[in-house]
Amino acid sequence: MTSPDGKPVNAIYGFINMFLRTISKFEGFAAVAALDSKTETFREKAYPEYKANRKEVDPDLKSQFELIEPMLHSLNIPVFASDGFEADDVIASIVANNPEKEIIIVSSDKDLMQLVGGNVRMYDSMKDKIIDPDGVKEKYGVLPGQMLDFLALLGDSSDNVPGMPKVGLKTAAEL
């Protein structure tokens, strides 16, 4: 999937299809997009090994990232990003600053599960599933308010964050 001038657009195509499919599920909403900082984050400063094990992003995919923000603007979707912070941090800030609003976070990211509860749910667009506190408990064996401790015990290999030695999903949930 390429543009007429040969540039890859498959990721943008996939993103817009997912976005349109997702918004068709909900009525009377306002959408915003949260993006990662383009600068070094506070986590990278505090822990230089953070995400150090990740492979370089495929150049064809990376070239499409710069087109996502203008595309969102053309759809009148506000874009929020903050230097030094990841999209997860921006989402958490939006949740914290809007306690009276119903919020649906479109993601299946386990780090965001701690925000679920009250007026906040998540929507996993790949599985077409709403995640509420019971869904977090079902998936991880802990309630959303326990996710921070659960993840600290477990660690996160995708972010290169070590957990407690010999502690897996079951033990972390029990603890």
Short mmCIF file of N, CA and C in Angstrom, two decimals:
data_model
loop_
_atom_site.label_atom_id
_atom_site.label_comp_id
_atom_site.label_asym_id
_atom_site.label_seq_id
_atom_site.Cartn_x
_atom_site.Cartn_y
_atom_site.Cartn_z
N MET A 1 0.84 -1.17 0.00
CA MET A 1 0.00 0.00 0.00
C MET A 1 0.89 1.24 0.00
N THR A 2 0.88 1.88 -1.14
CA THR A 2 1.72 3.06 -1.31
C THR A 2 0.91 4.20 -1.92
N SER A 3 1.42 5.41 -1.71
CA SER A 3 0.79 6.59 -2.31
C SER A 3 1.18 6.64 -3.79
N PRO A 4 0.54 7.51 -4.58
CA PRO A 4 0.89 7.60 -6.00
C PRO A 4 2.37 7.88 -6.25
N ASP A 5 3.02 8.56 -5.31
CA ASP A 5 4.45 8.84 -5.50
C ASP A 5 5.35 7.75 -4.89
N GLY A 6 4.76 6.62 -4.47
CA GLY A 6 5.53 5.48 -4.01
C GLY A 6 5.84 5.43 -2.53
N LYS A 7 5.33 6.38 -1.76
CA LYS A 7 5.59 6.38 -0.31
C LYS A 7 4.65 5.39 0.38
N PRO A 8 5.14 4.68 1.40
CA PRO A 8 4.27 3.74 2.11
C PRO A 8 3.19 4.48 2.90
N VAL A 9 1.97 3.94 2.86
CA VAL A 9 0.84 4.52 3.59
C VAL A 9 0.02 3.45 4.31
N ASN A 10 0.52 2.22 4.35
CA ASN A 10 -0.24 1.12 4.93
C ASN A 10 -0.57 1.34 6.40
N ALA A 11 0.34 1.91 7.18
CA ALA A 11 0.06 2.15 8.60
C ALA A 11 -1.00 3.23 8.77
N ILE A 12 -0.94 4.25 7.96
CA ILE A 12 -1.94 5.31 8.02
C ILE A 12 -3.30 4.74 7.63
N TYR A 13 -3.33 3.94 6.60
CA TYR A 13 -4.57 3.29 6.16
C TYR A 13 -5.15 2.44 7.30
N GLY A 14 -4.30 1.64 7.94
CA GLY A 14 -4.75 0.81 9.06
C GLY A 14 -5.26 1.65 10.22
N PHE A 15 -4.54 2.73 10.52
CA PHE A 15 -4.93 3.62 11.62
C PHE A 15 -6.30 4.24 11.35
N ILE A 16 -6.49 4.80 10.17
CA ILE A 16 -7.75 5.49 9.87
C ILE A 16 -8.91 4.49 9.82
N ASN A 17 -8.68 3.30 9.31
CA ASN A 17 -9.73 2.27 9.31
C ASN A 17 -10.12 1.90 10.73
N MET A 18 -9.12 1.70 11.61
CA MET A 18 -9.40 1.38 13.00
C MET A 18 -10.14 2.53 13.67
N PHE A 19 -9.71 3.76 13.41
CA PHE A 19 -10.34 4.92 14.01
C PHE A 19 -11.80 5.03 13.57
N LEU A 20 -12.07 4.91 12.29
CA LEU A 20 -13.44 5.02 11.78
C LEU A 20 -14.32 3.88 12.31
N ARG A 21 -13.76 2.68 12.38
CA ARG A 21 -14.52 1.54 12.92
C ARG A 21 -14.83 1.79 14.40
N THR A 22 -13.88 2.34 15.13
CA THR A 22 -14.06 2.59 16.56
C THR A 22 -15.10 3.67 16.81
N ILE A 23 -15.02 4.79 16.08
CA ILE A 23 -15.99 5.87 16.35
C ILE A 23 -17.40 5.47 15.96
N SER A 24 -17.53 4.49 15.07
CA SER A 24 -18.88 4.04 14.71
C SER A 24 -19.53 3.28 15.87
N LYS A 25 -18.75 2.85 16.85
CA LYS A 25 -19.27 2.11 18.00
C LYS A 25 -19.85 3.02 19.08
N PHE A 26 -19.48 4.29 19.06
CA PHE A 26 -19.85 5.20 20.13
C PHE A 26 -20.58 6.41 19.56
N GLU A 27 -21.56 6.91 20.31
CA GLU A 27 -22.32 8.09 19.88
C GLU A 27 -22.10 9.23 20.85
N GLY A 28 -22.20 10.45 20.34
CA GLY A 28 -22.14 11.64 21.18
C GLY A 28 -20.85 11.78 21.95
N PHE A 29 -19.75 11.64 21.29
CA PHE A 29 -18.46 11.69 21.96
C PHE A 29 -17.60 12.82 21.38
N ALA A 30 -16.58 13.14 22.12
CA ALA A 30 -15.52 14.01 21.63
C ALA A 30 -14.23 13.19 21.68
N ALA A 31 -13.50 13.18 20.61
CA ALA A 31 -12.27 12.40 20.54
C ALA A 31 -11.06 13.31 20.63
N VAL A 32 -10.04 12.81 21.29
CA VAL A 32 -8.73 13.46 21.32
C VAL A 32 -7.68 12.37 21.08
N ALA A 33 -6.52 12.79 20.62
CA ALA A 33 -5.42 11.85 20.42
C ALA A 33 -4.26 12.26 21.31
N ALA A 34 -3.63 11.29 21.92
CA ALA A 34 -2.45 11.52 22.76
C ALA A 34 -1.25 10.90 22.05
N LEU A 35 -0.19 11.69 21.92
CA LEU A 35 1.01 11.22 21.23
C LEU A 35 2.21 11.27 22.17
N ASP A 36 3.19 10.42 21.88
CA ASP A 36 4.43 10.43 22.64
C ASP A 36 5.22 11.70 22.35
N SER A 37 6.04 12.08 23.32
CA SER A 37 6.95 13.21 23.17
C SER A 37 7.96 12.90 22.07
N LYS A 38 8.37 13.92 21.37
CA LYS A 38 9.43 13.76 20.38
C LYS A 38 10.80 13.99 21.02
N THR A 39 10.79 14.32 22.31
CA THR A 39 12.04 14.54 23.04
C THR A 39 12.23 13.42 24.06
N GLU A 40 13.39 13.38 24.66
CA GLU A 40 13.68 12.39 25.69
C GLU A 40 12.68 12.54 26.84
N THR A 41 12.19 11.40 27.32
CA THR A 41 11.20 11.44 28.40
C THR A 41 11.88 11.41 29.76
N PHE A 42 11.10 11.77 30.78
CA PHE A 42 11.64 11.74 32.14
C PHE A 42 12.05 10.33 32.55
N ARG A 43 11.39 9.30 32.01
CA ARG A 43 11.76 7.92 32.33
C ARG A 43 13.13 7.58 31.74
N GLU A 44 13.37 8.02 30.52
CA GLU A 44 14.66 7.77 29.88
C GLU A 44 15.79 8.49 30.63
N LYS A 45 15.49 9.66 31.14
CA LYS A 45 16.50 10.40 31.93
C LYS A 45 16.78 9.69 33.25
N ALA A 46 15.73 9.20 33.89
CA ALA A 46 15.88 8.54 35.19
C ALA A 46 16.47 7.14 35.07
N TYR A 47 16.18 6.46 33.97
CA TYR A 47 16.60 5.07 33.78
C TYR A 47 17.04 4.90 32.33
N PRO A 48 18.32 5.15 32.04
CA PRO A 48 18.81 5.12 30.65
C PRO A 48 18.55 3.80 29.91
N GLU A 49 18.35 2.71 30.64
CA GLU A 49 18.09 1.41 29.99
C GLU A 49 16.62 1.26 29.58
N TYR A 50 15.79 2.25 29.93
CA TYR A 50 14.37 2.19 29.59
C TYR A 50 14.20 2.03 28.08
N LYS A 51 13.50 1.00 27.70
CA LYS A 51 13.21 0.66 26.30
C LYS A 51 14.47 0.44 25.46
N ALA A 52 15.61 0.20 26.12
CA ALA A 52 16.88 0.03 25.40
C ALA A 52 16.91 -1.25 24.57
N ASN A 53 16.05 -2.21 24.89
CA ASN A 53 16.05 -3.48 24.17
C ASN A 53 15.16 -3.47 22.92
N ARG A 54 14.50 -2.36 22.67
CA ARG A 54 13.60 -2.31 21.51
C ARG A 54 14.37 -2.17 20.21
N LYS A 55 13.86 -2.83 19.18
CA LYS A 55 14.45 -2.72 17.85
C LYS A 55 14.14 -1.34 17.28
N GLU A 56 14.97 -0.92 16.37
CA GLU A 56 14.69 0.33 15.65
C GLU A 56 13.38 0.15 14.88
N VAL A 57 12.61 1.22 14.80
CA VAL A 57 11.34 1.18 14.07
C VAL A 57 11.65 1.08 12.58
N ASP A 58 10.90 0.22 11.91
CA ASP A 58 11.06 0.05 10.46
C ASP A 58 10.97 1.42 9.78
N PRO A 59 11.92 1.75 8.90
CA PRO A 59 11.92 3.06 8.24
C PRO A 59 10.62 3.37 7.49
N ASP A 60 10.01 2.35 6.86
CA ASP A 60 8.74 2.59 6.15
C ASP A 60 7.63 2.99 7.12
N LEU A 61 7.63 2.38 8.30
CA LEU A 61 6.64 2.74 9.32
C LEU A 61 6.96 4.11 9.90
N LYS A 62 8.21 4.33 10.23
CA LYS A 62 8.62 5.59 10.84
C LYS A 62 8.30 6.79 9.93
N SER A 63 8.44 6.61 8.63
CA SER A 63 8.16 7.71 7.70
C SER A 63 6.68 8.10 7.72
N GLN A 64 5.82 7.20 8.17
CA GLN A 64 4.39 7.49 8.22
C GLN A 64 3.98 8.21 9.50
N PHE A 65 4.80 8.11 10.55
CA PHE A 65 4.48 8.76 11.82
C PHE A 65 4.26 10.25 11.65
N GLU A 66 5.09 10.88 10.82
CA GLU A 66 4.98 12.33 10.65
C GLU A 66 3.68 12.74 9.96
N LEU A 67 3.00 11.80 9.35
CA LEU A 67 1.74 12.11 8.66
C LEU A 67 0.51 11.94 9.56
N ILE A 68 0.68 11.25 10.67
CA ILE A 68 -0.46 10.97 11.56
C ILE A 68 -1.02 12.27 12.16
N GLU A 69 -0.15 13.12 12.68
CA GLU A 69 -0.63 14.34 13.33
C GLU A 69 -1.38 15.25 12.35
N PRO A 70 -0.84 15.54 11.16
CA PRO A 70 -1.62 16.36 10.22
C PRO A 70 -2.95 15.70 9.82
N MET A 71 -2.96 14.37 9.73
CA MET A 71 -4.20 13.67 9.39
C MET A 71 -5.22 13.87 10.51
N LEU A 72 -4.78 13.76 11.76
CA LEU A 72 -5.70 13.98 12.89
C LEU A 72 -6.23 15.41 12.88
N HIS A 73 -5.37 16.37 12.61
CA HIS A 73 -5.81 17.77 12.53
C HIS A 73 -6.84 17.95 11.41
N SER A 74 -6.63 17.29 10.28
CA SER A 74 -7.57 17.43 9.18
C SER A 74 -8.94 16.83 9.52
N LEU A 75 -8.95 15.90 10.48
CA LEU A 75 -10.21 15.31 10.95
C LEU A 75 -10.78 16.08 12.14
N ASN A 76 -10.16 17.22 12.47
CA ASN A 76 -10.56 18.04 13.62
C ASN A 76 -10.46 17.28 14.95
N ILE A 77 -9.47 16.42 15.05
CA ILE A 77 -9.21 15.70 16.29
C ILE A 77 -8.08 16.43 17.02
N PRO A 78 -8.35 16.97 18.21
CA PRO A 78 -7.27 17.63 18.96
C PRO A 78 -6.17 16.63 19.30
N VAL A 79 -4.95 17.10 19.19
CA VAL A 79 -3.79 16.26 19.48
C VAL A 79 -3.09 16.82 20.71
N PHE A 80 -2.86 15.95 21.69
CA PHE A 80 -2.17 16.34 22.91
C PHE A 80 -0.85 15.59 23.01
N ALA A 81 0.20 16.32 23.26
CA ALA A 81 1.53 15.76 23.51
C ALA A 81 2.25 16.75 24.40
N SER A 82 3.21 16.26 25.15
CA SER A 82 3.97 17.13 26.04
C SER A 82 5.42 16.65 26.07
N ASP A 83 6.33 17.59 25.84
CA ASP A 83 7.75 17.23 25.85
C ASP A 83 8.12 16.53 27.15
N GLY A 84 8.83 15.42 27.00
CA GLY A 84 9.29 14.66 28.15
C GLY A 84 8.32 13.63 28.68
N PHE A 85 7.16 13.52 28.02
CA PHE A 85 6.14 12.58 28.50
C PHE A 85 5.66 11.67 27.37
N GLU A 86 5.28 10.46 27.75
CA GLU A 86 4.72 9.51 26.80
C GLU A 86 3.22 9.74 26.67
N ALA A 87 2.63 9.18 25.63
CA ALA A 87 1.19 9.28 25.42
C ALA A 87 0.42 8.76 26.64
N ASP A 88 0.92 7.69 27.28
CA ASP A 88 0.27 7.15 28.48
C ASP A 88 0.15 8.22 29.57
N ASP A 89 1.20 9.03 29.73
CA ASP A 89 1.19 10.09 30.74
C ASP A 89 0.16 11.16 30.38
N VAL A 90 0.08 11.47 29.10
CA VAL A 90 -0.88 12.47 28.62
C VAL A 90 -2.30 11.97 28.87
N ILE A 91 -2.54 10.70 28.58
CA ILE A 91 -3.86 10.11 28.81
C ILE A 91 -4.21 10.15 30.30
N ALA A 92 -3.26 9.79 31.14
CA ALA A 92 -3.50 9.82 32.60
C ALA A 92 -3.82 11.24 33.06
N SER A 93 -3.16 12.21 32.47
CA SER A 93 -3.43 13.61 32.82
C SER A 93 -4.83 14.03 32.39
N ILE A 94 -5.24 13.61 31.20
CA ILE A 94 -6.59 13.91 30.72
C ILE A 94 -7.63 13.30 31.66
N VAL A 95 -7.41 12.06 32.07
CA VAL A 95 -8.33 11.38 32.99
C VAL A 95 -8.38 12.14 34.32
N ALA A 96 -7.22 12.48 34.87
CA ALA A 96 -7.16 13.15 36.18
C ALA A 96 -7.82 14.53 36.14
N ASN A 97 -7.75 15.20 35.00
CA ASN A 97 -8.30 16.55 34.90
C ASN A 97 -9.74 16.60 34.42
N ASN A 98 -10.34 15.45 34.23
CA ASN A 98 -11.74 15.39 33.77
C ASN A 98 -12.52 14.34 34.57
N PRO A 99 -12.57 14.49 35.89
CA PRO A 99 -13.20 13.45 36.72
C PRO A 99 -14.70 13.30 36.48
N GLU A 100 -15.35 14.31 35.93
CA GLU A 100 -16.79 14.24 35.72
C GLU A 100 -17.18 13.67 34.36
N LYS A 101 -16.22 13.48 33.48
CA LYS A 101 -16.53 13.03 32.12
C LYS A 101 -16.40 11.52 31.99
N GLU A 102 -17.27 10.95 31.15
CA GLU A 102 -17.11 9.55 30.79
C GLU A 102 -15.97 9.49 29.79
N ILE A 103 -14.99 8.64 30.07
CA ILE A 103 -13.82 8.54 29.21
C ILE A 103 -13.65 7.10 28.78
N ILE A 104 -13.44 6.92 27.49
CA ILE A 104 -13.13 5.61 26.95
C ILE A 104 -11.75 5.72 26.30
N ILE A 105 -10.80 5.00 26.85
CA ILE A 105 -9.44 4.99 26.33
C ILE A 105 -9.36 3.87 25.30
N VAL A 106 -9.01 4.22 24.08
CA VAL A 106 -8.91 3.21 23.02
C VAL A 106 -7.49 2.67 23.02
N SER A 107 -7.34 1.53 23.70
CA SER A 107 -6.04 0.90 23.86
C SER A 107 -6.25 -0.41 24.59
N SER A 108 -5.25 -1.27 24.51
CA SER A 108 -5.25 -2.48 25.35
C SER A 108 -3.96 -2.50 26.17
N ASP A 109 -3.27 -1.37 26.24
CA ASP A 109 -1.99 -1.24 26.96
C ASP A 109 -2.19 -1.51 28.45
N LYS A 110 -1.46 -2.48 28.97
CA LYS A 110 -1.63 -2.86 30.38
C LYS A 110 -1.28 -1.72 31.32
N ASP A 111 -0.38 -0.83 30.93
CA ASP A 111 -0.04 0.30 31.79
C ASP A 111 -1.23 1.21 32.05
N LEU A 112 -2.15 1.28 31.10
CA LEU A 112 -3.32 2.15 31.23
C LEU A 112 -4.45 1.51 32.03
N MET A 113 -4.34 0.22 32.30
CA MET A 113 -5.40 -0.48 33.03
C MET A 113 -5.62 0.12 34.42
N GLN A 114 -4.58 0.74 34.99
CA GLN A 114 -4.72 1.34 36.33
C GLN A 114 -5.68 2.51 36.34
N LEU A 115 -6.02 3.06 35.17
CA LEU A 115 -6.93 4.20 35.08
C LEU A 115 -8.40 3.78 35.02
N VAL A 116 -8.66 2.50 34.80
CA VAL A 116 -10.03 2.00 34.63
C VAL A 116 -10.78 2.07 35.96
N GLY A 117 -12.02 2.50 35.88
CA GLY A 117 -12.87 2.56 37.06
C GLY A 117 -13.66 3.84 37.07
N GLY A 118 -14.74 3.87 37.85
CA GLY A 118 -15.58 5.06 37.88
C GLY A 118 -16.09 5.39 36.49
N ASN A 119 -15.66 6.52 35.97
CA ASN A 119 -16.13 6.97 34.65
C ASN A 119 -15.16 6.58 33.53
N VAL A 120 -14.16 5.76 33.81
CA VAL A 120 -13.14 5.42 32.82
C VAL A 120 -13.19 3.94 32.48
N ARG A 121 -13.30 3.67 31.18
CA ARG A 121 -13.21 2.32 30.66
C ARG A 121 -12.21 2.33 29.51
N MET A 122 -11.81 1.15 29.11
CA MET A 122 -10.93 1.04 27.95
C MET A 122 -11.68 0.27 26.87
N TYR A 123 -11.26 0.52 25.64
CA TYR A 123 -11.83 -0.21 24.51
C TYR A 123 -10.68 -0.81 23.73
N ASP A 124 -10.65 -2.13 23.65
CA ASP A 124 -9.66 -2.85 22.85
C ASP A 124 -10.26 -3.01 21.46
N SER A 125 -9.79 -2.18 20.53
CA SER A 125 -10.38 -2.18 19.18
C SER A 125 -10.04 -3.44 18.40
N MET A 126 -8.95 -4.10 18.74
CA MET A 126 -8.59 -5.33 18.03
C MET A 126 -9.53 -6.47 18.40
N LYS A 127 -9.99 -6.48 19.65
CA LYS A 127 -10.90 -7.53 20.12
C LYS A 127 -12.34 -7.05 20.21
N ASP A 128 -12.58 -5.76 19.88
CA ASP A 128 -13.90 -5.16 19.97
C ASP A 128 -14.50 -5.43 21.35
N LYS A 129 -13.72 -5.05 22.39
CA LYS A 129 -14.12 -5.36 23.76
C LYS A 129 -13.92 -4.16 24.67
N ILE A 130 -14.96 -3.87 25.46
CA ILE A 130 -14.87 -2.85 26.50
C ILE A 130 -14.23 -3.49 27.73
N ILE A 131 -13.28 -2.77 28.33
CA ILE A 131 -12.61 -3.26 29.54
C ILE A 131 -13.01 -2.38 30.71
N ASP A 132 -13.66 -3.00 31.68
CA ASP A 132 -14.07 -2.32 32.91
C ASP A 132 -13.24 -2.94 34.05
N PRO A 133 -13.49 -2.53 35.31
CA PRO A 133 -12.69 -3.11 36.40
C PRO A 133 -12.75 -4.64 36.45
N ASP A 134 -13.93 -5.22 36.17
CA ASP A 134 -14.03 -6.68 36.16
C ASP A 134 -13.17 -7.29 35.06
N GLY A 135 -13.08 -6.60 33.92
CA GLY A 135 -12.24 -7.07 32.81
C GLY A 135 -10.76 -7.04 33.15
N VAL A 136 -10.34 -6.02 33.91
CA VAL A 136 -8.95 -5.95 34.36
C VAL A 136 -8.67 -7.12 35.30
N LYS A 137 -9.59 -7.33 36.25
CA LYS A 137 -9.44 -8.44 37.21
C LYS A 137 -9.40 -9.78 36.49
N GLU A 138 -10.28 -9.94 35.51
CA GLU A 138 -10.33 -11.19 34.75
C GLU A 138 -9.02 -11.44 34.01
N LYS A 139 -8.46 -10.40 33.41
CA LYS A 139 -7.26 -10.56 32.59
C LYS A 139 -5.98 -10.70 33.43
N TYR A 140 -5.86 -9.91 34.50
CA TYR A 140 -4.60 -9.87 35.25
C TYR A 140 -4.69 -10.40 36.68
N GLY A 141 -5.90 -10.65 37.16
CA GLY A 141 -6.05 -11.17 38.51
C GLY A 141 -5.98 -10.11 39.60
N VAL A 142 -5.97 -8.84 39.20
CA VAL A 142 -5.93 -7.73 40.15
C VAL A 142 -6.92 -6.66 39.70
N LEU A 143 -7.30 -5.80 40.63
CA LEU A 143 -8.17 -4.68 40.31
C LEU A 143 -7.33 -3.52 39.76
N PRO A 144 -7.94 -2.58 39.05
CA PRO A 144 -7.18 -1.46 38.48
C PRO A 144 -6.30 -0.73 39.50
N GLY A 145 -6.78 -0.53 40.70
CA GLY A 145 -6.01 0.17 41.72
C GLY A 145 -4.78 -0.60 42.19
N GLN A 146 -4.70 -1.88 41.82
CA GLN A 146 -3.55 -2.71 42.20
C GLN A 146 -2.54 -2.86 41.05
N MET A 147 -2.88 -2.31 39.90
CA MET A 147 -2.01 -2.49 38.71
C MET A 147 -0.62 -1.91 38.90
N LEU A 148 -0.49 -0.79 39.55
CA LEU A 148 0.82 -0.17 39.74
C LEU A 148 1.75 -1.12 40.49
N ASP A 149 1.28 -1.68 41.61
CA ASP A 149 2.09 -2.63 42.37
C ASP A 149 2.32 -3.91 41.59
N PHE A 150 1.27 -4.39 40.92
CA PHE A 150 1.36 -5.60 40.10
C PHE A 150 2.45 -5.45 39.05
N LEU A 151 2.45 -4.33 38.33
CA LEU A 151 3.43 -4.11 37.26
C LEU A 151 4.83 -3.90 37.83
N ALA A 152 4.93 -3.29 39.00
CA ALA A 152 6.25 -3.12 39.63
C ALA A 152 6.85 -4.48 39.99
N LEU A 153 6.02 -5.39 40.49
CA LEU A 153 6.50 -6.73 40.82
C LEU A 153 6.85 -7.52 39.56
N LEU A 154 6.01 -7.40 38.56
CA LEU A 154 6.15 -8.17 37.33
C LEU A 154 7.27 -7.65 36.43
N GLY A 155 7.43 -6.32 36.40
CA GLY A 155 8.36 -5.73 35.44
C GLY A 155 7.72 -5.68 34.06
N ASP A 156 8.46 -5.19 33.10
CA ASP A 156 7.93 -5.09 31.74
C ASP A 156 9.07 -5.28 30.75
N SER A 157 9.16 -6.49 30.20
CA SER A 157 10.26 -6.79 29.28
C SER A 157 10.21 -5.91 28.03
N SER A 158 9.02 -5.50 27.58
CA SER A 158 8.94 -4.66 26.38
C SER A 158 9.52 -3.27 26.62
N ASP A 159 9.51 -2.81 27.89
CA ASP A 159 10.11 -1.52 28.23
C ASP A 159 11.49 -1.67 28.86
N ASN A 160 11.96 -2.94 28.98
CA ASN A 160 13.25 -3.23 29.59
C ASN A 160 13.27 -2.82 31.06
N VAL A 161 12.15 -3.01 31.74
CA VAL A 161 12.04 -2.69 33.16
C VAL A 161 12.02 -4.01 33.93
N PRO A 162 13.04 -4.24 34.77
CA PRO A 162 13.06 -5.51 35.50
C PRO A 162 12.02 -5.54 36.61
N GLY A 163 11.52 -6.72 36.86
CA GLY A 163 10.62 -6.93 37.99
C GLY A 163 11.37 -7.68 39.07
N MET A 164 10.62 -8.21 39.99
CA MET A 164 11.23 -9.02 41.05
C MET A 164 11.65 -10.36 40.46
N PRO A 165 12.82 -10.86 40.85
CA PRO A 165 13.25 -12.16 40.34
C PRO A 165 12.24 -13.26 40.66
N LYS A 166 12.01 -14.12 39.70
CA LYS A 166 11.14 -15.29 39.82
C LYS A 166 9.68 -14.94 40.10
N VAL A 167 9.26 -13.72 39.77
CA VAL A 167 7.87 -13.33 39.94
C VAL A 167 7.23 -13.21 38.56
N GLY A 168 6.24 -14.06 38.32
CA GLY A 168 5.49 -14.03 37.08
C GLY A 168 4.09 -13.48 37.32
N LEU A 169 3.22 -13.62 36.33
CA LEU A 169 1.86 -13.09 36.41
C LEU A 169 1.11 -13.60 37.63
N LYS A 170 1.14 -14.90 37.85
CA LYS A 170 0.35 -15.50 38.95
C LYS A 170 0.87 -15.04 40.31
N THR A 171 2.18 -15.07 40.50
CA THR A 171 2.75 -14.67 41.78
C THR A 171 2.54 -13.18 42.03
N ALA A 172 2.73 -12.36 41.00
CA ALA A 172 2.52 -10.91 41.15
C ALA A 172 1.08 -10.63 41.56
N ALA A 173 0.13 -11.31 40.94
CA ALA A 173 -1.29 -11.11 41.29
C ALA A 173 -1.56 -11.56 42.72
N GLU A 174 -0.98 -12.68 43.13
CA GLU A 174 -1.18 -13.17 44.50
C GLU A 174 -0.60 -12.18 45.51
N LEU A 175 0.60 -11.68 45.21
CA LEU A 175 1.23 -10.72 46.14
C LEU A 175 0.47 -9.43 46.19
#
